[in-house]
């Protein structure tokens, strides 16, 4: 079957074919070069990026830890490298152009259709959880239970409680949230519509998506604004950035641009880059623009001292599967059930990168973290939240990850259902837009604030050293 060049925002070609490995190596090296030239040379020299990226993505965090300036230098240089290297191709037979060509006019302007809901706005924060609907004292007890179990950080519980105590915040009066990837399971669209907010939805022009979203909008209390071209609803961020940018730029009121896009493999890098290019363009034209991001817990984060201490206390206690730690470590030559953190080393670095998700996923998510750090330093209002591991369709279709999720509770990790995750994350968005976040000295502290990591930061074992056992236990549970 003949090779057909992809169109829209594309990964640059190497020897006639796009190479995400070459892109990843180059971007990581560029990001590191200004603060860690040895690390940059190491990334450039990698011959097996699919395996080696785990080390280099951790080094991006380690190299930025000594100072705020170092972390922001890495973020800025990484973003600059991506914007310089990524390309745009208008037709399969056309050549690659600079990324800015993605904003060339692409047809008549997009129009707006507004769907106004007929439901009554919810005036109380209600979180669905295991068949119950938590609110008031019951929600408060569950938040405290999650903190005690090490599932979320106390700052996360405090933020959700603040929203519960201020239900007039829920409808976000005076603001509209632009939900890029409106159909995403982790996105806030459903919760915001329930609460009576104005939501601007952008997703692919696929009838099934818009039938579902408009049905939700009609059922709930908010207003849904969506782009249309003739009879077609939706817009393609990869191919139609110019018209999408003009459409969003022309919307009334204060806007928050929320990034909830996801795709598989190399397409994830392309769509993440399209969103970032859109973000840069809209910030130039809308100085009132705010930004919102969700981070995955399966990444590398710097964590607070008390998370390190709690994980090490649990390691010392050796309960549950920990009773078999010594023989398992002997049999595995030390690879299984290793400590999450060295004792006495602060702050800790939690490395929960999952090889099965791959370097493209890691690059797409790191791009978002870099943009959040850069924008926050520039004075842009930013909502950034680490979301818990969640049983979304995109994750559980990977059989190994599905099995790992099924066995994760053996290690104190809670895997959330989408309805619980997206409501909690929407509540954190509401908190950040109304109350803001306290000023922090270092970007890692901004990322750690209000994190809902599901327990990965406070469990006794490093994620990769427990992954294989979790998979085996999960497979057994599924068969049972």
JSON list of C-alpha atoms in Angstrom, two decimals, residues 118-348:
[
{"chain": "A", "resi": 118, "resn": "UNK", "atom": "CA", "xyz": [-33.74, 23.45, 29.82]},
{"chain": "A", "resi": 119, "resn": "UNK", "atom": "CA", "xyz": [-32.65, 21.91, 33.12]},
{"chain": "A", "resi": 120, "resn": "UNK", "atom": "CA", "xyz": [-32.25, 23.54, 36.50]},
{"chain": "A", "resi": 121, "resn": "UNK", "atom": "CA", "xyz": [-28.71, 24.47, 37.49]},
{"chain": "A", "resi": 122, "resn": "UNK", "atom": "CA", "xyz": [-27.21, 22.48, 40.35]},
{"chain": "A", "resi": 123, "resn": "UNK", "atom": "CA", "xyz": [-26.56, 24.78, 43.29]},
{"chain": "A", "resi": 124, "resn": "UNK", "atom": "CA", "xyz": [-24.52, 22.32, 45.33]},
{"chain": "A", "resi": 125, "resn": "UNK", "atom": "CA", "xyz": [-21.29, 20.51, 44.55]},
{"chain": "A", "resi": 126, "resn": "UNK", "atom": "CA", "xyz": [-22.17, 16.83, 44.12]},
{"chain": "A", "resi": 127, "resn": "UNK", "atom": "CA", "xyz": [-19.49, 14.26, 43.28]},
{"chain": "A", "resi": 128, "resn": "UNK", "atom": "CA", "xyz": [-20.58, 10.84, 41.95]},
{"chain": "A", "resi": 129, "resn": "UNK", "atom": "CA", "xyz": [-18.60, 8.06, 43.60]},
{"chain": "A", "resi": 130, "resn": "UNK", "atom": "CA", "xyz": [-19.20, 4.30, 43.60]},
{"chain": "A", "resi": 131, "resn": "UNK", "atom": "CA", "xyz": [-22.92, 4.57, 43.04]},
{"chain": "A", "resi": 132, "resn": "UNK", "atom": "CA", "xyz": [-23.42, 7.40, 45.51]},
{"chain": "A", "resi": 133, "resn": "UNK", "atom": "CA", "xyz": [-23.71, 11.15, 45.05]},
{"chain": "A", "resi": 134, "resn": "UNK", "atom": "CA", "xyz": [-21.49, 12.82, 47.62]},
{"chain": "A", "resi": 135, "resn": "UNK", "atom": "CA", "xyz": [-22.27, 16.27, 48.93]},
{"chain": "A", "resi": 136, "resn": "UNK", "atom": "CA", "xyz": [-22.11, 18.15, 52.19]},
{"chain": "A", "resi": 137, "resn": "UNK", "atom": "CA", "xyz": [-20.75, 16.17, 55.14]},
{"chain": "A", "resi": 138, "resn": "UNK", "atom": "CA", "xyz": [-20.52, 12.95, 53.13]},
{"chain": "A", "resi": 139, "resn": "UNK", "atom": "CA", "xyz": [-18.29, 14.63, 50.56]},
{"chain": "A", "resi": 140, "resn": "UNK", "atom": "CA", "xyz": [-16.22, 16.14, 53.34]},
{"chain": "A", "resi": 141, "resn": "UNK", "atom": "CA", "xyz": [-15.67, 12.71, 54.92]},
{"chain": "A", "resi": 142, "resn": "UNK", "atom": "CA", "xyz": [-14.68, 11.20, 51.59]},
{"chain": "A", "resi": 143, "resn": "UNK", "atom": "CA", "xyz": [-12.19, 13.98, 50.93]},
{"chain": "A", "resi": 144, "resn": "UNK", "atom": "CA", "xyz": [-10.66, 13.37, 54.35]},
{"chain": "A", "resi": 145, "resn": "UNK", "atom": "CA", "xyz": [-10.58, 9.64, 53.65]},
{"chain": "A", "resi": 146, "resn": "UNK", "atom": "CA", "xyz": [-8.71, 10.21, 50.41]},
{"chain": "A", "resi": 147, "resn": "UNK", "atom": "CA", "xyz": [-6.19, 12.42, 52.19]},
{"chain": "A", "resi": 148, "resn": "UNK", "atom": "CA", "xyz": [-5.67, 9.81, 54.92]},
{"chain": "A", "resi": 149, "resn": "UNK", "atom": "CA", "xyz": [-5.19, 7.08, 52.31]},
{"chain": "A", "resi": 150, "resn": "UNK", "atom": "CA", "xyz": [-2.63, 9.21, 50.42]},
{"chain": "A", "resi": 151, "resn": "UNK", "atom": "CA", "xyz": [-4.88, 9.36, 47.35]},
{"chain": "A", "resi": 152, "resn": "UNK", "atom": "CA", "xyz": [-4.98, 13.16, 47.03]},
{"chain": "A", "resi": 153, "resn": "UNK", "atom": "CA", "xyz": [-2.98, 15.98, 48.55]},
{"chain": "A", "resi": 154, "resn": "UNK", "atom": "CA", "xyz": [-4.57, 17.94, 51.37]},
{"chain": "A", "resi": 155, "resn": "UNK", "atom": "CA", "xyz": [-4.44, 21.07, 49.24]},
{"chain": "A", "resi": 156, "resn": "UNK", "atom": "CA", "xyz": [-6.72, 19.27, 46.77]},
{"chain": "A", "resi": 157, "resn": "UNK", "atom": "CA", "xyz": [-9.25, 18.47, 49.48]},
{"chain": "A", "resi": 158, "resn": "UNK", "atom": "CA", "xyz": [-9.11, 22.05, 50.74]},
{"chain": "A", "resi": 159, "resn": "UNK", "atom": "CA", "xyz": [-9.75, 23.43, 47.24]},
{"chain": "A", "resi": 160, "resn": "UNK", "atom": "CA", "xyz": [-12.77, 21.17, 46.70]},
{"chain": "A", "resi": 161, "resn": "UNK", "atom": "CA", "xyz": [-14.14, 22.10, 50.11]},
{"chain": "A", "resi": 162, "resn": "UNK", "atom": "CA", "xyz": [-13.79, 25.78, 49.25]},
{"chain": "A", "resi": 163, "resn": "UNK", "atom": "CA", "xyz": [-15.87, 25.26, 46.11]},
{"chain": "A", "resi": 164, "resn": "UNK", "atom": "CA", "xyz": [-18.49, 23.31, 48.07]},
{"chain": "A", "resi": 165, "resn": "UNK", "atom": "CA", "xyz": [-18.72, 26.25, 50.50]},
{"chain": "A", "resi": 166, "resn": "UNK", "atom": "CA", "xyz": [-19.20, 28.71, 47.60]},
{"chain": "A", "resi": 167, "resn": "UNK", "atom": "CA", "xyz": [-21.79, 27.12, 45.31]},
{"chain": "A", "resi": 168, "resn": "UNK", "atom": "CA", "xyz": [-22.40, 30.43, 43.51]},
{"chain": "A", "resi": 169, "resn": "UNK", "atom": "CA", "xyz": [-18.98, 29.89, 41.89]},
{"chain": "A", "resi": 170, "resn": "UNK", "atom": "CA", "xyz": [-20.12, 26.76, 40.03]},
{"chain": "A", "resi": 171, "resn": "UNK", "atom": "CA", "xyz": [-21.76, 28.53, 37.09]},
{"chain": "A", "resi": 172, "resn": "UNK", "atom": "CA", "xyz": [-18.65, 30.69, 36.49]},
{"chain": "A", "resi": 173, "resn": "UNK", "atom": "CA", "xyz": [-20.59, 33.93, 35.98]},
{"chain": "A", "resi": 174, "resn": "UNK", "atom": "CA", "xyz": [-18.89, 36.27, 33.53]},
{"chain": "A", "resi": 175, "resn": "UNK", "atom": "CA", "xyz": [-16.65, 33.55, 32.04]},
{"chain": "A", "resi": 176, "resn": "UNK", "atom": "CA", "xyz": [-16.82, 31.01, 29.26]},
{"chain": "A", "resi": 177, "resn": "UNK", "atom": "CA", "xyz": [-14.69, 27.88, 29.23]},
{"chain": "A", "resi": 178, "resn": "UNK", "atom": "CA", "xyz": [-13.44, 26.81, 25.81]},
{"chain": "A", "resi": 179, "resn": "UNK", "atom": "CA", "xyz": [-13.23, 23.02, 26.03]},
{"chain": "A", "resi": 180, "resn": "UNK", "atom": "CA", "xyz": [-10.82, 21.76, 23.36]},
{"chain": "A", "resi": 181, "resn": "UNK", "atom": "CA", "xyz": [-11.53, 18.07, 23.00]},
{"chain": "A", "resi": 182, "resn": "UNK", "atom": "CA", "xyz": [-15.09, 18.61, 24.17]},
{"chain": "A", "resi": 183, "resn": "UNK", "atom": "CA", "xyz": [-16.00, 14.93, 23.96]},
{"chain": "A", "resi": 184, "resn": "UNK", "atom": "CA", "xyz": [-13.13, 13.79, 26.20]},
{"chain": "A", "resi": 185, "resn": "UNK", "atom": "CA", "xyz": [-14.12, 11.67, 29.19]},
{"chain": "A", "resi": 186, "resn": "UNK", "atom": "CA", "xyz": [-11.81, 13.64, 31.50]},
{"chain": "A", "resi": 187, "resn": "UNK", "atom": "CA", "xyz": [-13.04, 17.04, 30.34]},
{"chain": "A", "resi": 188, "resn": "UNK", "atom": "CA", "xyz": [-15.25, 19.35, 32.44]},
{"chain": "A", "resi": 189, "resn": "UNK", "atom": "CA", "xyz": [-18.01, 19.87, 29.87]},
{"chain": "A", "resi": 190, "resn": "UNK", "atom": "CA", "xyz": [-20.71, 17.76, 31.51]},
{"chain": "A", "resi": 191, "resn": "UNK", "atom": "CA", "xyz": [-20.12, 19.15, 35.00]},
{"chain": "A", "resi": 192, "resn": "UNK", "atom": "CA", "xyz": [-20.01, 22.75, 33.79]},
{"chain": "A", "resi": 193, "resn": "UNK", "atom": "CA", "xyz": [-23.28, 22.32, 31.90]},
{"chain": "A", "resi": 194, "resn": "UNK", "atom": "CA", "xyz": [-24.90, 20.80, 35.00]},
{"chain": "A", "resi": 195, "resn": "UNK", "atom": "CA", "xyz": [-23.80, 23.83, 36.98]},
{"chain": "A", "resi": 196, "resn": "UNK", "atom": "CA", "xyz": [-25.23, 26.29, 34.44]},
{"chain": "A", "resi": 197, "resn": "UNK", "atom": "CA", "xyz": [-21.98, 27.58, 32.93]},
{"chain": "A", "resi": 198, "resn": "UNK", "atom": "CA", "xyz": [-21.26, 28.85, 29.43]},
{"chain": "A", "resi": 199, "resn": "UNK", "atom": "CA", "xyz": [-19.20, 26.28, 27.54]},
{"chain": "A", "resi": 200, "resn": "UNK", "atom": "CA", "xyz": [-17.54, 26.72, 24.16]},
{"chain": "A", "resi": 201, "resn": "UNK", "atom": "CA", "xyz": [-17.04, 23.28, 22.65]},
{"chain": "A", "resi": 202, "resn": "UNK", "atom": "CA", "xyz": [-14.45, 22.34, 20.02]},
{"chain": "A", "resi": 203, "resn": "UNK", "atom": "CA", "xyz": [-14.12, 18.79, 18.73]},
{"chain": "A", "resi": 204, "resn": "UNK", "atom": "CA", "xyz": [-13.91, 16.96, 15.44]},
{"chain": "A", "resi": 205, "resn": "UNK", "atom": "CA", "xyz": [-16.76, 17.40, 12.92]},
{"chain": "A", "resi": 206, "resn": "UNK", "atom": "CA", "xyz": [-18.24, 13.98, 13.59]},
{"chain": "A", "resi": 207, "resn": "UNK", "atom": "CA", "xyz": [-22.05, 13.79, 13.91]},
{"chain": "A", "resi": 208, "resn": "UNK", "atom": "CA", "xyz": [-21.99, 11.24, 16.73]},
{"chain": "A", "resi": 209, "resn": "UNK", "atom": "CA", "xyz": [-19.93, 13.56, 18.93]},
{"chain": "A", "resi": 210, "resn": "UNK", "atom": "CA", "xyz": [-22.23, 16.54, 18.42]},
{"chain": "A", "resi": 211, "resn": "UNK", "atom": "CA", "xyz": [-25.41, 14.56, 18.82]},
{"chain": "A", "resi": 212, "resn": "UNK", "atom": "CA", "xyz": [-24.20, 13.42, 22.22]},
{"chain": "A", "resi": 213, "resn": "UNK", "atom": "CA", "xyz": [-22.97, 16.86, 23.29]},
{"chain": "A", "resi": 214, "resn": "UNK", "atom": "CA", "xyz": [-26.08, 18.73, 22.18]},
{"chain": "A", "resi": 215, "resn": "UNK", "atom": "CA", "xyz": [-28.28, 16.18, 23.95]},
{"chain": "A", "resi": 216, "resn": "UNK", "atom": "CA", "xyz": [-26.35, 16.86, 27.15]},
{"chain": "A", "resi": 217, "resn": "UNK", "atom": "CA", "xyz": [-26.63, 20.60, 26.66]},
{"chain": "A", "resi": 218, "resn": "UNK", "atom": "CA", "xyz": [-30.40, 20.41, 26.14]},
{"chain": "A", "resi": 219, "resn": "UNK", "atom": "CA", "xyz": [-30.78, 18.28, 29.26]},
{"chain": "A", "resi": 220, "resn": "UNK", "atom": "CA", "xyz": [-28.72, 20.43, 31.61]},
{"chain": "A", "resi": 221, "resn": "UNK", "atom": "CA", "xyz": [-28.79, 24.11, 32.57]},
{"chain": "A", "resi": 222, "resn": "UNK", "atom": "CA", "xyz": [-25.79, 25.66, 30.83]},
{"chain": "A", "resi": 223, "resn": "UNK", "atom": "CA", "xyz": [-25.29, 27.07, 27.36]},
{"chain": "A", "resi": 224, "resn": "UNK", "atom": "CA", "xyz": [-23.21, 25.25, 24.75]},
{"chain": "A", "resi": 225, "resn": "UNK", "atom": "CA", "xyz": [-21.61, 27.29, 21.96]},
{"chain": "A", "resi": 226, "resn": "UNK", "atom": "CA", "xyz": [-20.19, 25.34, 19.04]},
{"chain": "A", "resi": 227, "resn": "UNK", "atom": "CA", "xyz": [-18.60, 26.14, 15.67]},
{"chain": "A", "resi": 228, "resn": "UNK", "atom": "CA", "xyz": [-20.44, 25.37, 12.45]},
{"chain": "A", "resi": 229, "resn": "UNK", "atom": "CA", "xyz": [-19.50, 25.48, 8.77]},
{"chain": "A", "resi": 230, "resn": "UNK", "atom": "CA", "xyz": [-22.65, 25.19, 6.69]},
{"chain": "A", "resi": 231, "resn": "UNK", "atom": "CA", "xyz": [-24.44, 22.10, 7.98]},
{"chain": "A", "resi": 232, "resn": "UNK", "atom": "CA", "xyz": [-21.31, 20.67, 9.60]},
{"chain": "A", "resi": 233, "resn": "UNK", "atom": "CA", "xyz": [-20.77, 21.05, 13.32]},
{"chain": "A", "resi": 234, "resn": "UNK", "atom": "CA", "xyz": [-17.32, 21.01, 14.88]},
{"chain": "A", "resi": 235, "resn": "UNK", "atom": "CA", "xyz": [-13.83, 21.90, 13.70]},
{"chain": "A", "resi": 236, "resn": "UNK", "atom": "CA", "xyz": [-10.58, 20.04, 13.07]},
{"chain": "A", "resi": 237, "resn": "UNK", "atom": "CA", "xyz": [-7.68, 21.52, 15.03]},
{"chain": "A", "resi": 238, "resn": "UNK", "atom": "CA", "xyz": [-5.07, 19.73, 12.94]},
{"chain": "A", "resi": 239, "resn": "UNK", "atom": "CA", "xyz": [-6.25, 21.17, 9.65]},
{"chain": "A", "resi": 240, "resn": "UNK", "atom": "CA", "xyz": [-8.31, 24.29, 10.39]},
{"chain": "A", "resi": 241, "resn": "UNK", "atom": "CA", "xyz": [-6.41, 26.28, 12.99]},
{"chain": "A", "resi": 242, "resn": "UNK", "atom": "CA", "xyz": [-6.86, 29.59, 11.21]},
{"chain": "A", "resi": 243, "resn": "UNK", "atom": "CA", "xyz": [-10.64, 29.54, 11.26]},
{"chain": "A", "resi": 244, "resn": "UNK", "atom": "CA", "xyz": [-10.79, 28.12, 14.79]},
{"chain": "A", "resi": 245, "resn": "UNK", "atom": "CA", "xyz": [-8.49, 30.88, 16.05]},
{"chain": "A", "resi": 246, "resn": "UNK", "atom": "CA", "xyz": [-10.57, 33.60, 14.39]},
{"chain": "A", "resi": 247, "resn": "UNK", "atom": "CA", "xyz": [-13.79, 32.10, 15.74]},
{"chain": "A", "resi": 248, "resn": "UNK", "atom": "CA", "xyz": [-12.58, 31.87, 19.33]},
{"chain": "A", "resi": 249, "resn": "UNK", "atom": "CA", "xyz": [-10.96, 35.30, 19.12]},
{"chain": "A", "resi": 250, "resn": "UNK", "atom": "CA", "xyz": [-14.33, 36.81, 18.22]},
{"chain": "A", "resi": 251, "resn": "UNK", "atom": "CA", "xyz": [-16.27, 35.32, 21.15]},
{"chain": "A", "resi": 252, "resn": "UNK", "atom": "CA", "xyz": [-17.59, 37.69, 23.79]},
{"chain": "A", "resi": 253, "resn": "UNK", "atom": "CA", "xyz": [-16.62, 37.76, 27.46]},
{"chain": "A", "resi": 254, "resn": "UNK", "atom": "CA", "xyz": [-13.66, 36.46, 29.42]},
{"chain": "A", "resi": 255, "resn": "UNK", "atom": "CA", "xyz": [-12.38, 33.17, 28.05]},
{"chain": "A", "resi": 256, "resn": "UNK", "atom": "CA", "xyz": [-10.54, 30.23, 29.59]},
{"chain": "A", "resi": 257, "resn": "UNK", "atom": "CA", "xyz": [-8.89, 27.94, 27.04]},
{"chain": "A", "resi": 258, "resn": "UNK", "atom": "CA", "xyz": [-9.04, 24.38, 28.38]},
{"chain": "A", "resi": 259, "resn": "UNK", "atom": "CA", "xyz": [-6.80, 21.72, 26.83]},
{"chain": "A", "resi": 260, "resn": "UNK", "atom": "CA", "xyz": [-8.43, 18.27, 27.04]},
{"chain": "A", "resi": 261, "resn": "UNK", "atom": "CA", "xyz": [-7.38, 16.83, 23.69]},
{"chain": "A", "resi": 262, "resn": "UNK", "atom": "CA", "xyz": [-6.06, 13.29, 23.31]},
{"chain": "A", "resi": 263, "resn": "UNK", "atom": "CA", "xyz": [-5.19, 10.97, 20.44]},
{"chain": "A", "resi": 264, "resn": "UNK", "atom": "CA", "xyz": [-3.18, 7.79, 20.02]},
{"chain": "A", "resi": 265, "resn": "UNK", "atom": "CA", "xyz": [0.51, 7.61, 19.11]},
{"chain": "A", "resi": 266, "resn": "UNK", "atom": "CA", "xyz": [2.11, 10.26, 16.94]},
{"chain": "A", "resi": 267, "resn": "UNK", "atom": "CA", "xyz": [-1.29, 11.90, 16.41]},
{"chain": "A", "resi": 268, "resn": "UNK", "atom": "CA", "xyz": [-1.23, 12.90, 20.08]},
{"chain": "A", "resi": 269, "resn": "UNK", "atom": "CA", "xyz": [1.92, 14.97, 19.54]},
{"chain": "A", "resi": 270, "resn": "UNK", "atom": "CA", "xyz": [0.41, 16.60, 16.46]},
{"chain": "A", "resi": 271, "resn": "UNK", "atom": "CA", "xyz": [-2.87, 17.60, 18.07]},
{"chain": "A", "resi": 272, "resn": "UNK", "atom": "CA", "xyz": [-1.12, 18.74, 21.28]},
{"chain": "A", "resi": 273, "resn": "UNK", "atom": "CA", "xyz": [1.12, 20.95, 19.15]},
{"chain": "A", "resi": 274, "resn": "UNK", "atom": "CA", "xyz": [-1.86, 22.31, 17.24]},
{"chain": "A", "resi": 275, "resn": "UNK", "atom": "CA", "xyz": [-3.46, 23.31, 20.53]},
{"chain": "A", "resi": 276, "resn": "UNK", "atom": "CA", "xyz": [-0.26, 24.96, 21.72]},
{"chain": "A", "resi": 277, "resn": "UNK", "atom": "CA", "xyz": [0.06, 26.94, 18.49]},
{"chain": "A", "resi": 278, "resn": "UNK", "atom": "CA", "xyz": [-3.56, 28.02, 18.95]},
{"chain": "A", "resi": 279, "resn": "UNK", "atom": "CA", "xyz": [-2.79, 29.01, 22.54]},
{"chain": "A", "resi": 280, "resn": "UNK", "atom": "CA", "xyz": [0.09, 31.24, 21.48]},
{"chain": "A", "resi": 281, "resn": "UNK", "atom": "CA", "xyz": [-1.99, 32.87, 18.74]},
{"chain": "A", "resi": 282, "resn": "UNK", "atom": "CA", "xyz": [-4.95, 33.57, 21.04]},
{"chain": "A", "resi": 283, "resn": "UNK", "atom": "CA", "xyz": [-2.75, 34.99, 23.79]},
{"chain": "A", "resi": 284, "resn": "UNK", "atom": "CA", "xyz": [-1.44, 37.54, 21.32]},
{"chain": "A", "resi": 285, "resn": "UNK", "atom": "CA", "xyz": [-4.98, 38.64, 20.51]},
{"chain": "A", "resi": 286, "resn": "UNK", "atom": "CA", "xyz": [-6.84, 38.04, 23.78]},
{"chain": "A", "resi": 287, "resn": "UNK", "atom": "CA", "xyz": [-4.82, 39.43, 26.72]},
{"chain": "A", "resi": 288, "resn": "UNK", "atom": "CA", "xyz": [-7.68, 38.40, 29.04]},
{"chain": "A", "resi": 289, "resn": "UNK", "atom": "CA", "xyz": [-7.26, 34.71, 28.14]},
{"chain": "A", "resi": 290, "resn": "UNK", "atom": "CA", "xyz": [-6.84, 32.15, 30.93]},
{"chain": "A", "resi": 291, "resn": "UNK", "atom": "CA", "xyz": [-5.53, 28.61, 30.45]},
{"chain": "A", "resi": 292, "resn": "UNK", "atom": "CA", "xyz": [-6.49, 25.25, 31.93]},
{"chain": "A", "resi": 293, "resn": "UNK", "atom": "CA", "xyz": [-4.65, 21.92, 31.83]},
{"chain": "A", "resi": 294, "resn": "UNK", "atom": "CA", "xyz": [-4.97, 18.42, 33.24]},
{"chain": "A", "resi": 295, "resn": "UNK", "atom": "CA", "xyz": [-1.76, 16.50, 33.91]},
{"chain": "A", "resi": 296, "resn": "UNK", "atom": "CA", "xyz": [-1.39, 12.75, 34.07]},
{"chain": "A", "resi": 297, "resn": "UNK", "atom": "CA", "xyz": [-0.04, 11.21, 37.29]},
{"chain": "A", "resi": 298, "resn": "UNK", "atom": "CA", "xyz": [1.97, 8.74, 35.17]},
{"chain": "A", "resi": 299, "resn": "UNK", "atom": "CA", "xyz": [4.79, 11.23, 34.65]},
{"chain": "A", "resi": 300, "resn": "UNK", "atom": "CA", "xyz": [7.74, 12.56, 36.66]},
{"chain": "A", "resi": 301, "resn": "UNK", "atom": "CA", "xyz": [6.95, 15.08, 39.39]},
{"chain": "A", "resi": 302, "resn": "UNK", "atom": "CA", "xyz": [8.78, 16.64, 42.29]},
{"chain": "A", "resi": 303, "resn": "UNK", "atom": "CA", "xyz": [6.77, 15.93, 45.45]},
{"chain": "A", "resi": 304, "resn": "UNK", "atom": "CA", "xyz": [6.60, 17.48, 48.94]},
{"chain": "A", "resi": 305, "resn": "UNK", "atom": "CA", "xyz": [8.70, 16.27, 51.85]},
{"chain": "A", "resi": 306, "resn": "UNK", "atom": "CA", "xyz": [5.74, 14.76, 53.71]},
{"chain": "A", "resi": 307, "resn": "UNK", "atom": "CA", "xyz": [4.91, 12.57, 50.68]},
{"chain": "A", "resi": 308, "resn": "UNK", "atom": "CA", "xyz": [8.45, 11.17, 50.81]},
{"chain": "A", "resi": 309, "resn": "UNK", "atom": "CA", "xyz": [8.15, 10.52, 54.55]},
{"chain": "A", "resi": 310, "resn": "UNK", "atom": "CA", "xyz": [4.78, 8.80, 54.22]},
{"chain": "A", "resi": 311, "resn": "UNK", "atom": "CA", "xyz": [5.98, 6.56, 51.39]},
{"chain": "A", "resi": 312, "resn": "UNK", "atom": "CA", "xyz": [9.04, 5.55, 53.39]},
{"chain": "A", "resi": 313, "resn": "UNK", "atom": "CA", "xyz": [6.94, 4.80, 56.49]},
{"chain": "A", "resi": 314, "resn": "UNK", "atom": "CA", "xyz": [4.80, 2.51, 54.38]},
{"chain": "A", "resi": 315, "resn": "UNK", "atom": "CA", "xyz": [7.88, 0.88, 52.93]},
{"chain": "A", "resi": 316, "resn": "UNK", "atom": "CA", "xyz": [9.19, 0.15, 56.41]},
{"chain": "A", "resi": 317, "resn": "UNK", "atom": "CA", "xyz": [5.84, -1.31, 57.51]},
{"chain": "A", "resi": 318, "resn": "UNK", "atom": "CA", "xyz": [5.95, -3.96, 54.73]},
{"chain": "A", "resi": 319, "resn": "UNK", "atom": "CA", "xyz": [2.25, -4.84, 54.79]},
{"chain": "A", "resi": 320, "resn": "UNK", "atom": "CA", "xyz": [0.31, -6.78, 52.15]},
{"chain": "A", "resi": 321, "resn": "UNK", "atom": "CA", "xyz": [2.45, -7.69, 49.17]},
{"chain": "A", "resi": 322, "resn": "UNK", "atom": "CA", "xyz": [5.35, -6.00, 50.97]},
{"chain": "A", "resi": 323, "resn": "UNK", "atom": "CA", "xyz": [5.80, -9.12, 53.10]},
{"chain": "A", "resi": 324, "resn": "UNK", "atom": "CA", "xyz": [7.16, -10.81, 49.97]},
{"chain": "A", "resi": 325, "resn": "UNK", "atom": "CA", "xyz": [9.45, -7.90, 49.13]},
{"chain": "A", "resi": 326, "resn": "UNK", "atom": "CA", "xyz": [12.77, -9.55, 49.94]},
{"chain": "A", "resi": 327, "resn": "UNK", "atom": "CA", "xyz": [12.30, -12.78, 47.96]},
{"chain": "A", "resi": 328, "resn": "UNK", "atom": "CA", "xyz": [10.79, -10.87, 45.05]},
{"chain": "A", "resi": 329, "resn": "UNK", "atom": "CA", "xyz": [13.74, -8.49, 44.97]},
{"chain": "A", "resi": 330, "resn": "UNK", "atom": "CA", "xyz": [16.19, -11.38, 45.08]},
{"chain": "A", "resi": 331, "resn": "UNK", "atom": "CA", "xyz": [14.42, -13.23, 42.27]},
{"chain": "A", "resi": 332, "resn": "UNK", "atom": "CA", "xyz": [14.24, -10.09, 40.13]},
{"chain": "A", "resi": 333, "resn": "UNK", "atom": "CA", "xyz": [17.82, -8.93, 40.76]},
{"chain": "A", "resi": 334, "resn": "UNK", "atom": "CA", "xyz": [16.47, -5.90, 42.61]},
{"chain": "A", "resi": 335, "resn": "UNK", "atom": "CA", "xyz": [14.05, -4.73, 39.94]},
{"chain": "A", "resi": 336, "resn": "UNK", "atom": "CA", "xyz": [10.78, -5.46, 41.78]},
{"chain": "A", "resi": 337, "resn": "UNK", "atom": "CA", "xyz": [9.31, -3.43, 44.65]},
{"chain": "A", "resi": 338, "resn": "UNK", "atom": "CA", "xyz": [12.06, -0.82, 44.89]},
{"chain": "A", "resi": 339, "resn": "UNK", "atom": "CA", "xyz": [11.63, 2.19, 47.14]},
{"chain": "A", "resi": 340, "resn": "UNK", "atom": "CA", "xyz": [9.58, 5.05, 45.78]},
{"chain": "A", "resi": 341, "resn": "UNK", "atom": "CA", "xyz": [12.14, 7.51, 47.22]},
{"chain": "A", "resi": 342, "resn": "UNK", "atom": "CA", "xyz": [15.60, 7.31, 48.79]},
{"chain": "A", "resi": 343, "resn": "UNK", "atom": "CA", "xyz": [15.35, 7.88, 52.51]},
{"chain": "A", "resi": 344, "resn": "UNK", "atom": "CA", "xyz": [16.25, 11.39, 53.69]},
{"chain": "A", "resi": 345, "resn": "UNK", "atom": "CA", "xyz": [16.47, 12.99, 50.25]},
{"chain": "A", "resi": 346, "resn": "UNK", "atom": "CA", "xyz": [14.17, 16.02, 49.88]},
{"chain": "A", "resi": 347, "resn": "UNK", "atom": "CA", "xyz": [12.21, 16.98, 47.92]},
{"chain": "A", "resi": 348, "resn": "UNK", "atom": "CA", "xyz": [11.44, 13.65, 46.33]}
]
